[in-house]
Short mmCIF file of C-alpha atoms in Angstrom, two decimals:
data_model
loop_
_atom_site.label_atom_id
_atom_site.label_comp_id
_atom_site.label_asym_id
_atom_site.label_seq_id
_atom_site.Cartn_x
_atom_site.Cartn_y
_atom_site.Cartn_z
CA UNK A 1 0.00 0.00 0.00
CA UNK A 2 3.25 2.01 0.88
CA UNK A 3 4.05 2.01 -2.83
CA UNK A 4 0.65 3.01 -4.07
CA UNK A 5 0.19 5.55 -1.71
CA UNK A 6 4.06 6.97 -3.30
CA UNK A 7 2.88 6.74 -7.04
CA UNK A 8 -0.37 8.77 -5.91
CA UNK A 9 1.57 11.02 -4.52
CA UNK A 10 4.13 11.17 -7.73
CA UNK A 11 0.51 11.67 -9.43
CA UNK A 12 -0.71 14.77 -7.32
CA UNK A 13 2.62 16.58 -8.15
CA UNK A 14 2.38 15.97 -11.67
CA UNK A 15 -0.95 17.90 -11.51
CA UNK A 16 0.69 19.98 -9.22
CA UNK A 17 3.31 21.18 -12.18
CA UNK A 18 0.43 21.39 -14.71
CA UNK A 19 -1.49 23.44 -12.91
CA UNK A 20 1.20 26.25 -11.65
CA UNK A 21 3.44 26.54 -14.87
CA UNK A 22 0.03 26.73 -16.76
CA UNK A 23 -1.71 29.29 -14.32
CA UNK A 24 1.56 31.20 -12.98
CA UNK A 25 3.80 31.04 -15.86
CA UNK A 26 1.13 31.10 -18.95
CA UNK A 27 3.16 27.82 -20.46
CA UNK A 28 1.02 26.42 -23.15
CA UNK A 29 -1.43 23.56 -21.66
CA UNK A 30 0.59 20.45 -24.13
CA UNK A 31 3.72 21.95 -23.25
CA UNK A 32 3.12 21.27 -19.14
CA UNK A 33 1.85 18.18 -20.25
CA UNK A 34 4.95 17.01 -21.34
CA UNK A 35 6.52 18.21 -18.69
CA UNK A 36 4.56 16.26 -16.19
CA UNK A 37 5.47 13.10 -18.58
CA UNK A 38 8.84 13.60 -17.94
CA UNK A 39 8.44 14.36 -14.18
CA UNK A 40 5.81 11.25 -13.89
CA UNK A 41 8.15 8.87 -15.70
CA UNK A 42 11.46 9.79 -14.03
CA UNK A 43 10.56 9.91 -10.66
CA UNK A 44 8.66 6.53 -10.59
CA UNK A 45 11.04 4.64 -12.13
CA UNK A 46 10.72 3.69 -15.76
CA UNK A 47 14.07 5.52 -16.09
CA UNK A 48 15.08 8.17 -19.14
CA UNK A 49 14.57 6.06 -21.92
CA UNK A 50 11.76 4.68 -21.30
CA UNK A 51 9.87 7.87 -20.62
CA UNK A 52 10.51 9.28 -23.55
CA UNK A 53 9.56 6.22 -25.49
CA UNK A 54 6.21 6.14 -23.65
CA UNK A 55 5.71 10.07 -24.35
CA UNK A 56 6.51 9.41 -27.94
CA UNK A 57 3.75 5.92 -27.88
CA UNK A 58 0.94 8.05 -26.21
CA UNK A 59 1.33 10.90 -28.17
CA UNK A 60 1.59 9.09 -31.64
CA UNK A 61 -0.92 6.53 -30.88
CA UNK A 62 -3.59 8.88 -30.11
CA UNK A 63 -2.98 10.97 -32.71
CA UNK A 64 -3.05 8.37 -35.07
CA UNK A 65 -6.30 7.34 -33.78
CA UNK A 66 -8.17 11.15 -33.12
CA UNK A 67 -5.80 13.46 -35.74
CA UNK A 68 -7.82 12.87 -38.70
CA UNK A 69 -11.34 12.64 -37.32
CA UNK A 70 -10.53 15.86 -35.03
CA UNK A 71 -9.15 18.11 -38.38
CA UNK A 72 -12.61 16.43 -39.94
CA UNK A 73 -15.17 17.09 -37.87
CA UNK A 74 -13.93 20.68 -37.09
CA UNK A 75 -14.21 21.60 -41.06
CA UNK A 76 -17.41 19.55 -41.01
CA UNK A 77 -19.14 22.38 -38.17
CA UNK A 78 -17.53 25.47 -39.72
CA UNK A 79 -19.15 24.82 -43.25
CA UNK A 80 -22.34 24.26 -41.45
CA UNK A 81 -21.99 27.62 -39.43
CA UNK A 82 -20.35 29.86 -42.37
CA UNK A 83 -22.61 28.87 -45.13
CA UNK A 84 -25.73 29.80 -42.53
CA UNK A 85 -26.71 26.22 -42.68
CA UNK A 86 -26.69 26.18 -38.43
CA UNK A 87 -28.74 29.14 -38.41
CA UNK A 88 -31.20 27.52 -40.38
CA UNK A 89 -31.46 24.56 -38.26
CA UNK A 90 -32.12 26.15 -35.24
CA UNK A 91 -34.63 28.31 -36.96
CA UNK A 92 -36.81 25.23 -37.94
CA UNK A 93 -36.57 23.90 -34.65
CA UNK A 94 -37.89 27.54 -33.12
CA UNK A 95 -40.68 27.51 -35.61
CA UNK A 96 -41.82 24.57 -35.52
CA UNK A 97 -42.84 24.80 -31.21
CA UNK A 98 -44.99 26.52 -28.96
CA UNK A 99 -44.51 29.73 -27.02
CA UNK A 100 -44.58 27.28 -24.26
CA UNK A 101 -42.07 24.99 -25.12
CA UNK A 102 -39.81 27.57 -27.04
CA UNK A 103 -36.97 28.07 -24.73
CA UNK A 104 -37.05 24.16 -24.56
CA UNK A 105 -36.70 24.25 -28.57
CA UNK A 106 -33.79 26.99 -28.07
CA UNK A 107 -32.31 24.57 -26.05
CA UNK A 108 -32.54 21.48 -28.25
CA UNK A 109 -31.61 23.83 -30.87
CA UNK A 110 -28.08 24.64 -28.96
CA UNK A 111 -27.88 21.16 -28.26
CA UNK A 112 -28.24 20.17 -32.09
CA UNK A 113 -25.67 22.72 -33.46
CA UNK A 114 -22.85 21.53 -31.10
CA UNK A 115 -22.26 18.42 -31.89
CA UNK A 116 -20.66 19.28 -35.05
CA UNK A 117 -19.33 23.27 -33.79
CA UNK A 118 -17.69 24.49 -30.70
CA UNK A 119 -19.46 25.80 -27.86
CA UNK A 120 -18.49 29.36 -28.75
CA UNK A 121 -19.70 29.42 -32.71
CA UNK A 122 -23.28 27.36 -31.20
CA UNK A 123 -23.71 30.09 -28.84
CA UNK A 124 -23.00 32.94 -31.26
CA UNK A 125 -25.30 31.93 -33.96
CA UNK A 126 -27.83 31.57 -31.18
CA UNK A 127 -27.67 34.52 -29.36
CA UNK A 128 -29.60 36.49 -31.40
CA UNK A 129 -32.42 34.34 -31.80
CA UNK A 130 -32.17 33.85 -28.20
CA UNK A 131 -32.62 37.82 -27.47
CA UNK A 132 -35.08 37.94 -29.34
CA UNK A 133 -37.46 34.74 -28.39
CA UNK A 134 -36.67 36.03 -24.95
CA UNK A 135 -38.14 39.28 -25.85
CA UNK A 136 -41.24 37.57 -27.28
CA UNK A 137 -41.86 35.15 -24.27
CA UNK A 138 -41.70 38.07 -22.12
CA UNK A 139 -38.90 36.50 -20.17
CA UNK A 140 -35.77 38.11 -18.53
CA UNK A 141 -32.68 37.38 -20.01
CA UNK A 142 -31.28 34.35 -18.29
CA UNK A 143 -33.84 32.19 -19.49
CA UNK A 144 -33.21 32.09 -22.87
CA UNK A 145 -29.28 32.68 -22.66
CA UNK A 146 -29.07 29.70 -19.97
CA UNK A 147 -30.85 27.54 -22.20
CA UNK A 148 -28.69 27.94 -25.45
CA UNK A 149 -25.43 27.23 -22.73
CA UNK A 150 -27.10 24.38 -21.33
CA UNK A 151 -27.34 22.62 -25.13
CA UNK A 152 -24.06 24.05 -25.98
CA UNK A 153 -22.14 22.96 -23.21
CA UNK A 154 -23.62 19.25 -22.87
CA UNK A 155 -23.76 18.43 -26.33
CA UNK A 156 -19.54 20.07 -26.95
CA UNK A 157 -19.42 18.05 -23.71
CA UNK A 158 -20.47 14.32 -24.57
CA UNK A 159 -21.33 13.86 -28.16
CA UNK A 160 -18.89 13.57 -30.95
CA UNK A 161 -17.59 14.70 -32.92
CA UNK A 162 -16.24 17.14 -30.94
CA UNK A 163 -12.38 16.31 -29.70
CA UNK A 164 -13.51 15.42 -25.64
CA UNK A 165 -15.81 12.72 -26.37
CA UNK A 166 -14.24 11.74 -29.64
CA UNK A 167 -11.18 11.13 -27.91
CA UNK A 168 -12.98 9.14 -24.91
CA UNK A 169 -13.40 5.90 -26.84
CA UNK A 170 -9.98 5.84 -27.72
CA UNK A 171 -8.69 6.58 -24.72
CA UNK A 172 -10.73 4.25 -22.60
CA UNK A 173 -10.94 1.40 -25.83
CA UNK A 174 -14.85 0.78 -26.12
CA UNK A 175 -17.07 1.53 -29.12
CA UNK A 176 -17.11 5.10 -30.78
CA UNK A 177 -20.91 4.30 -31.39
CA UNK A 178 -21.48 3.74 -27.70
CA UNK A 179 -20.53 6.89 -27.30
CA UNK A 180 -22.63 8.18 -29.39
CA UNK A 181 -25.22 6.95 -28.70
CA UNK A 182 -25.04 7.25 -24.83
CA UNK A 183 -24.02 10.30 -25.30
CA UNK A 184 -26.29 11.79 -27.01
CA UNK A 185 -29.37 9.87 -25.30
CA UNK A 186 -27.80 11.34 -21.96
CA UNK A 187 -26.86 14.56 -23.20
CA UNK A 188 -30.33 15.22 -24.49
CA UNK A 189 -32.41 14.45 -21.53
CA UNK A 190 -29.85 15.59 -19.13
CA UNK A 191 -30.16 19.58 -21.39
CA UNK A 192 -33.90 19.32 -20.85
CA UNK A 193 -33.82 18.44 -17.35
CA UNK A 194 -31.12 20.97 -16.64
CA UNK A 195 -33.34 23.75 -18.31
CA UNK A 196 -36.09 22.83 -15.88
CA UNK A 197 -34.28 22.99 -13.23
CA UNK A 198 -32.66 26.35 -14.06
CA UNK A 199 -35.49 27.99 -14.77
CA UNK A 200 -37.23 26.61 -11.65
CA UNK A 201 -34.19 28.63 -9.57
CA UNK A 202 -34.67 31.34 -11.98
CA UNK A 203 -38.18 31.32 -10.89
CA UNK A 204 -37.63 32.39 -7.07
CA UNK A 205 -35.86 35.78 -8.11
CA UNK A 206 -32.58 34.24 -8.67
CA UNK A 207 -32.07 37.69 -11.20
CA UNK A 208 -31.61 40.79 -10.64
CA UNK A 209 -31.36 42.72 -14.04
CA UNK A 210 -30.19 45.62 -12.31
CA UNK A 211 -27.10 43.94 -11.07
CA UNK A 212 -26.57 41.11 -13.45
CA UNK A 213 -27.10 43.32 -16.65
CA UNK A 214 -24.91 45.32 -18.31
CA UNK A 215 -26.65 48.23 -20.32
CA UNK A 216 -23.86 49.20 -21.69
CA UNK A 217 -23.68 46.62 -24.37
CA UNK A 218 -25.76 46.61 -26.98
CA UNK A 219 -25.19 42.95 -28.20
CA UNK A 220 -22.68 43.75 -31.28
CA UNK A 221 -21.01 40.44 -31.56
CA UNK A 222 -24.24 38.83 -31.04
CA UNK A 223 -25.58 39.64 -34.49
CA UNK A 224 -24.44 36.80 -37.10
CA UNK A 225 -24.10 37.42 -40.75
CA UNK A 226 -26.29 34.62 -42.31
CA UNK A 227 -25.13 34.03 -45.78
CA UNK A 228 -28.75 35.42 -48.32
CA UNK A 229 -29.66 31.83 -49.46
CA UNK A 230 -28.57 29.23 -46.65
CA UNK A 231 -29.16 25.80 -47.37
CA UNK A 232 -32.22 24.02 -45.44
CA UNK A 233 -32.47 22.91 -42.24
CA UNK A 234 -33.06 19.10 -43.64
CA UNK A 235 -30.36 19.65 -45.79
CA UNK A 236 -27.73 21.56 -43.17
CA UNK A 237 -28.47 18.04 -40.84
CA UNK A 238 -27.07 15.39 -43.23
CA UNK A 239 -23.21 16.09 -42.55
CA UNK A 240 -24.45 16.23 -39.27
CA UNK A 241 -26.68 13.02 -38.99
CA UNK A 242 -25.10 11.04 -41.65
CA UNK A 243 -21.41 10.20 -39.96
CA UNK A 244 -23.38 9.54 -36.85
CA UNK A 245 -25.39 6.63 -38.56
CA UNK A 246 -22.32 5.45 -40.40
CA UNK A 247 -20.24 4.84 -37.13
CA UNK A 248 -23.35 3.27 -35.35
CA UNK A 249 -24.11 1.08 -38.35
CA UNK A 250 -20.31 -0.59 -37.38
CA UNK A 251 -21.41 -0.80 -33.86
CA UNK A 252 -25.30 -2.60 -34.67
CA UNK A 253 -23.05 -5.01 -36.85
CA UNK A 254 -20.54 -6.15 -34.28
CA UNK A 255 -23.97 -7.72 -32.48
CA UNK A 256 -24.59 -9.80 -35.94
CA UNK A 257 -20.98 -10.63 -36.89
CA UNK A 258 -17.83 -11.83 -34.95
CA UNK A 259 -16.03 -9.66 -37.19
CA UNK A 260 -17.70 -6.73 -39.13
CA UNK A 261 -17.13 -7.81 -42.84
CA UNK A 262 -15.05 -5.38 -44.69
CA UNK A 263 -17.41 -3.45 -46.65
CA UNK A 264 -18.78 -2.28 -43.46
CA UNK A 265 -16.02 -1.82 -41.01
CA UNK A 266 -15.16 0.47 -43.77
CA UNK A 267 -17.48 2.91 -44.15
CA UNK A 268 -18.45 2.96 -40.28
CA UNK A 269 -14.77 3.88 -39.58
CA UNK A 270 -14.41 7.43 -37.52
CA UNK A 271 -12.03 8.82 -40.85
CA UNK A 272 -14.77 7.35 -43.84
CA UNK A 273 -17.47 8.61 -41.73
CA UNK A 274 -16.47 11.99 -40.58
CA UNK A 275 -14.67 12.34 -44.29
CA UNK A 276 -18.64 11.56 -46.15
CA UNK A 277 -19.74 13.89 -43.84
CA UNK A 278 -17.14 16.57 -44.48
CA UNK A 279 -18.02 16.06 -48.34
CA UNK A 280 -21.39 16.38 -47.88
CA UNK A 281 -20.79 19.74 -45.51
CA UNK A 282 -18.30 21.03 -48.67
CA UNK A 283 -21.16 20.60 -51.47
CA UNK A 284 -24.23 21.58 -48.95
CA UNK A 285 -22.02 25.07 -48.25
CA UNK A 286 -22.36 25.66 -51.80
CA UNK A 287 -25.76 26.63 -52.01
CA UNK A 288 -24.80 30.13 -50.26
CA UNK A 289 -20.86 29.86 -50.77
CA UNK A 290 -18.46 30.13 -53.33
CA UNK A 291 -15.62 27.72 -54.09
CA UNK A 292 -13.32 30.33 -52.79
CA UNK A 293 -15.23 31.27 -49.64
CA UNK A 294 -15.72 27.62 -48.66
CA UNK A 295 -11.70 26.72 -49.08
CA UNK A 296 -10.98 29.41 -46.72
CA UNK A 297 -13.90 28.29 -44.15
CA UNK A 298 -11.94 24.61 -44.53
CA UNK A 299 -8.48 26.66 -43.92
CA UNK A 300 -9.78 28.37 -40.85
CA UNK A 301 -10.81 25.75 -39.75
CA UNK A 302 -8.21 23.75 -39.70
CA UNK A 303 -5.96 26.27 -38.25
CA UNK A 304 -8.41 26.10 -35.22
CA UNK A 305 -7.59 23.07 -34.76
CA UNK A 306 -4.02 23.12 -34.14
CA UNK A 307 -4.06 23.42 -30.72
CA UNK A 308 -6.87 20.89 -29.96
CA UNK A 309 -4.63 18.72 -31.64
CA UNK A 310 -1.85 19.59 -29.51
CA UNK A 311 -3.67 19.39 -26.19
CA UNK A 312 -5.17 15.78 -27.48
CA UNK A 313 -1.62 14.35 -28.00
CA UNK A 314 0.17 15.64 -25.40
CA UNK A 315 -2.98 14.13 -22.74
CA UNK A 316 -1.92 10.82 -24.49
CA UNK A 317 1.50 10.78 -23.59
CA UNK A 318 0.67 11.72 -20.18
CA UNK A 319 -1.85 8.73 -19.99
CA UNK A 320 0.71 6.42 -21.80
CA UNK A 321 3.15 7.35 -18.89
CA UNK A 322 0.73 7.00 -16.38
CA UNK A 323 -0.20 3.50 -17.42
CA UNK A 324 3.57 2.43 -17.76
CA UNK A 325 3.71 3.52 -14.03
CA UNK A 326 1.14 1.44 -12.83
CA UNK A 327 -0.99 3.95 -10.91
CA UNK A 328 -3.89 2.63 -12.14
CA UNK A 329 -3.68 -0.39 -9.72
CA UNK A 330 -2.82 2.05 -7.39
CA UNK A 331 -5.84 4.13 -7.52
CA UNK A 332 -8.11 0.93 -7.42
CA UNK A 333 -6.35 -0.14 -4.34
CA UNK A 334 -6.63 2.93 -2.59
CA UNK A 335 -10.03 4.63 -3.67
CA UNK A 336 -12.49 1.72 -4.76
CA UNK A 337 -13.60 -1.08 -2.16
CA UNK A 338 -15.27 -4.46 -3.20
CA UNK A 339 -18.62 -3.25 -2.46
CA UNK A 340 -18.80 0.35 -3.90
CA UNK A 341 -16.60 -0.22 -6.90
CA UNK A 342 -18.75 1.16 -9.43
CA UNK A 343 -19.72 4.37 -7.73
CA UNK A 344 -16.25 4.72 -6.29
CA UNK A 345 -14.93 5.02 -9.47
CA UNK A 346 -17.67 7.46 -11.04
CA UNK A 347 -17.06 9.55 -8.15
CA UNK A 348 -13.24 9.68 -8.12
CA UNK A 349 -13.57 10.44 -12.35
CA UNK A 350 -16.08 13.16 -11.57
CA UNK A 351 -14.29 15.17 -9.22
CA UNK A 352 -10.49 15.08 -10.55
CA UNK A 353 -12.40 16.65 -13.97
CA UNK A 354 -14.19 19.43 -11.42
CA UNK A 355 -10.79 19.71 -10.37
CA UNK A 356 -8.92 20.35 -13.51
CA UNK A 357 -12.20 22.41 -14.94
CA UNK A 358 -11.90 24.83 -12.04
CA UNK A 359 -8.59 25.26 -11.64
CA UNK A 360 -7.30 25.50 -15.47
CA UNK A 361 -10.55 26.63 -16.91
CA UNK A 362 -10.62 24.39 -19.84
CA UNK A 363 -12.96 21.14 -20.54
CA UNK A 364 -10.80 20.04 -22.67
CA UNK A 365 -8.08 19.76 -20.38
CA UNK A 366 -10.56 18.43 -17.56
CA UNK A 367 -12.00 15.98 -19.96
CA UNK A 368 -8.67 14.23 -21.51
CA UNK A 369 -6.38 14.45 -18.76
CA UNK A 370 -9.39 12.85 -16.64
CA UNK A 371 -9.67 9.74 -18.59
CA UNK A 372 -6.38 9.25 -19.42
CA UNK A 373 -5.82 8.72 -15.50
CA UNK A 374 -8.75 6.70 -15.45
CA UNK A 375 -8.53 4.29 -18.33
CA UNK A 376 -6.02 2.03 -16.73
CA UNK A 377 -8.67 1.98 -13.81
CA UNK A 378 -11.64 1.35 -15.67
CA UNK A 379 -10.14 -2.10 -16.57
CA UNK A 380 -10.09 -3.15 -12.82
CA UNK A 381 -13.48 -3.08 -12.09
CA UNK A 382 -16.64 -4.05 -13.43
CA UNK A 383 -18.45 -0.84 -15.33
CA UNK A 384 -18.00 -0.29 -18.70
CA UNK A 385 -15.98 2.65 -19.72
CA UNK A 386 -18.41 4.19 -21.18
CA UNK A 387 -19.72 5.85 -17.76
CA UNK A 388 -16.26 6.16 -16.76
CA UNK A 389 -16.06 8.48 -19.32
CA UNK A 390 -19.46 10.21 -18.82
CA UNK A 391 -18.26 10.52 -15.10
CA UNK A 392 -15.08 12.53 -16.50
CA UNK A 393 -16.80 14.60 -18.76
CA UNK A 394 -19.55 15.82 -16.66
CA UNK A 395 -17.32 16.81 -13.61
CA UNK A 396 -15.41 19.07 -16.66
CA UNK A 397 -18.50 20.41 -17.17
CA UNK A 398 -18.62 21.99 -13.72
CA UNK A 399 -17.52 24.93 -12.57
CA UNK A 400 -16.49 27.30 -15.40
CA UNK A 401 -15.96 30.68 -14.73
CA UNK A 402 -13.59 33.71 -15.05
CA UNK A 403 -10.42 31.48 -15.89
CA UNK A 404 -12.58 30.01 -18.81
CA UNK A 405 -12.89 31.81 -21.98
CA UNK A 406 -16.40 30.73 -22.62
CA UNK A 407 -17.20 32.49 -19.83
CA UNK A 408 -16.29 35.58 -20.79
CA UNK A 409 -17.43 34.88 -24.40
CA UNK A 410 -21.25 33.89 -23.42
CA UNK A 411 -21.10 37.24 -20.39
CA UNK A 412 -20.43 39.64 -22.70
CA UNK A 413 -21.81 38.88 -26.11
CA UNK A 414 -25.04 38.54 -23.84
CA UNK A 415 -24.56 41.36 -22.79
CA UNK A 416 -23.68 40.49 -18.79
CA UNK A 417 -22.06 41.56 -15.67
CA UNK A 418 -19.22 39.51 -14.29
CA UNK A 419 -22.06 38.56 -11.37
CA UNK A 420 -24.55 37.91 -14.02
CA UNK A 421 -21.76 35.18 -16.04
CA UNK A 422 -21.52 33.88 -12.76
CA UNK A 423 -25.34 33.13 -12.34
CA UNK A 424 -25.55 31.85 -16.10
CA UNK A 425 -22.82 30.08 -17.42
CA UNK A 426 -21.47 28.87 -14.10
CA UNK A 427 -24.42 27.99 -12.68
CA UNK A 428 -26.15 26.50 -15.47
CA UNK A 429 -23.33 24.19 -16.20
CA UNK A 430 -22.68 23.39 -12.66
CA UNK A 431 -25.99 22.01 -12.66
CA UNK A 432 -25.50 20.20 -16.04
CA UNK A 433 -22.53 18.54 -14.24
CA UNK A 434 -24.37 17.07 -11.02
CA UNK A 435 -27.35 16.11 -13.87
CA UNK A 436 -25.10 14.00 -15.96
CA UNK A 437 -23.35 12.73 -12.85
CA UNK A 438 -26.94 11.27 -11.56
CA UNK A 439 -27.84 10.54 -15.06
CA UNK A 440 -24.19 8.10 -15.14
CA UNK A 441 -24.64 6.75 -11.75
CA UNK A 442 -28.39 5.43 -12.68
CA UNK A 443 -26.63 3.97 -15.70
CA UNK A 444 -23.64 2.24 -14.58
CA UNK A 445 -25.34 0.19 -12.11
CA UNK A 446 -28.29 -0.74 -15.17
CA UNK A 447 -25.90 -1.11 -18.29
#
């Protein structure tokens, strides 16, 4: 126990040196990462060599597994956002509810248009529709900019293709279509739910306009050029829907087949599937885009995703080290008794991504350097990764606030105090967090 106790402890200063040279010293977040593989590696024993050969291994394997589908999938959202396509979806969805159910529908809306975009680009094609729905409910404010963070932030959160969960089922080695599937299932009821229960604190004079409003702005960047002739909704939601069938299709045939046959293991691959969908994003976008103006939405795009990259492959050397170390054993030992394994676990995932959330302000941080702690640990007991993973995400899901730039993004585009960020985007997430967590917990102990 003496030993595992040590390697924890090797573990906590790792995070330790992440944490200060990225917060003191402004290092970028891969380059502390590969710092703490080097400090991880060295001081537990796998000697110089070694180290470096499991930095290279976890970096190159997970790139070799996410580099592709990341670089995809972020082209994929920014030809559905550029060529107004995302605007048009959540359009349909507004027009096609009730007054009652509308900030619902804004919701679902948000929830719909990031899965293939970031959180930021969902919520800034939103905002104005959000304004302006609020407007016509007669509702302050917060009700109809929570709602659009709710859907942004658990959809960016848990469904693919964006790089957190994408990277999840590589990371912890269980079907992308699982998580897909449970992630969206989750992810959906968990936005509604969370709604309801924000607007139920919203309800007993949570706001105060006076103090959580800023006058001041008048909204500027919330106003989105939409291209003059943006494709369809229907049409926007194929690159969207039709990479998500593709990968499931792989995952419904591993039930019939020992072996997918090859025609099919294909074309459900992550790279085929985000790829058709990319295509079909390229020749959608040119309804309301030129040749020109969609090469440079595909070259901005993948600039974007540089860093993402970056972050992705330096969180897989970091897990390759830690699972040379052993520490997953450790953690088991330590944390997770016979009789509360499963909840032990789902517990210890959730709050080390709170942890990294709060402290570095970035999900994507939270999420990967989460699992890749916790896949070695996932093995040792029995619940399947997929809630492991669900448990990671939703604890970096909690707690975002003036470290995190989508909080200052969503605060002032709405047009917020710091106070009133605070009672939006930290609260409604925070919420989101303890919903998935509850929503996980239910599930791991059925599936």
């Amino acid at each position: 126990m003496s030993e595992d106790i040590l390697l924890i402890g090797y573990l906590f200063l790792s995070l330790v040196i992440i944490l200060t040279l990225a917060m003191k010293f402004k290092f970028n977040v891969a380059v502390t990462l590969v710092i703490a593989s080097l400090f991880m590696g060295i001081v537990s024993g796998l000697g110089l060599v070694e180290t470096l050969t499991g930095i290279s291994e976890g970096f190159g394997g997970l790139m070799t597994e996410l580099g592709i589908p990341i670089g995809l999938g972020v082209i994929l959202g920014k030809l559905i956002s550029d060529s107004g396509g995302a605007y048009s979806i959540a359009t349909a969805i507004l027009n096609r509810t009730s007054e009652k159910w509308a900030l619902y529908a804004l919701g679902a809306a948000s929830f719909i248009l990031a899965i293939p975009v970031f959180f930021d680009v969902a919520f800034i094609i939103l905002v104005p529709l959000a304004i302006q729905l609020g407007k016509q409910a007669n509702k302050p404010l917060p009700y109809s900019v929570g709602a659009i963070i709710i859907g942004a932030a658990v959809a960016h959160t848990l469904v693919p293709p964006t790089p957190n969960p994408l990277a999840a089922a590589s990371i912890l080695d269980f079907d992308l279509g699982i998580m897909i599937l449970i992630g969206t299932l989750v992810g959906f009821a968990a936005t509604m739910l969370t709604i309801k229960l924000y607007f139920i604190i919203l309800d007993k004079g949570f706001w105060n306009k006076e103090q959580d409003e800023d006058e001041s702005l008048d909204n500027t960047f919330g106003r989105v050029d939409v291209p003059s002739n943006p494709p369809s909704a229907l049409l926007a939601l194929i690159p969207i829907i039709l990479p998500s069938i593709m990968i499931i299709l792989g995952s419904v045939g591993s039930v019939f087949y020992d072996e997918n046959p090859a025609v099919i293991a294909f074309f459900s691959h992550r790279i085929i599937a985000l790829l058709i969908g990319t295509l079909a994003a390229y020749f959608i976008a040119a309804k309301s885009l030129s040749k020109e103006e969609r090469d440079n939405s595909s070259s901005e795009a993948m600039q974007a995703t540089g860093i993402v990259l970056l972050i992705t492959g330096a969180g897989g050397a970091f897990g390759k080290i830690i699972e040379n170390t052993g520490i997953d054993q450790a953690i088991v030992n330590i944390f997770v008794s016979d009789a509360q394994s499963t909840i032990s676990i789902i517990l210890v995932a959730f709050f080390m991504g709170v942890m990294f959330r709060t402290i570095t302000g970035s999900g994507t941080v939270a999420g990967i350097t989460t699992m890749t702690i916790m896949a070695g640990v996932a093995t040792g007991v029995d619940i399947h990764p997929v809630w492991v993973a669900m448990a990671s995400l939703s604890g970096g899901l909690m707690l975002g606030h003036v470290n995190d730039s989508g909080f200052w993004i969503s605060t002032k585009i709405a047009g917020l105090t710091v106070k009133g960020g605070l009672k939006t985007y930290t609260t409604s997430e925070a919420i989101a967090g303890f919903v998935v967590l509850f929503i996980t917990i239910i599930g791991a102990h059925i599936f």
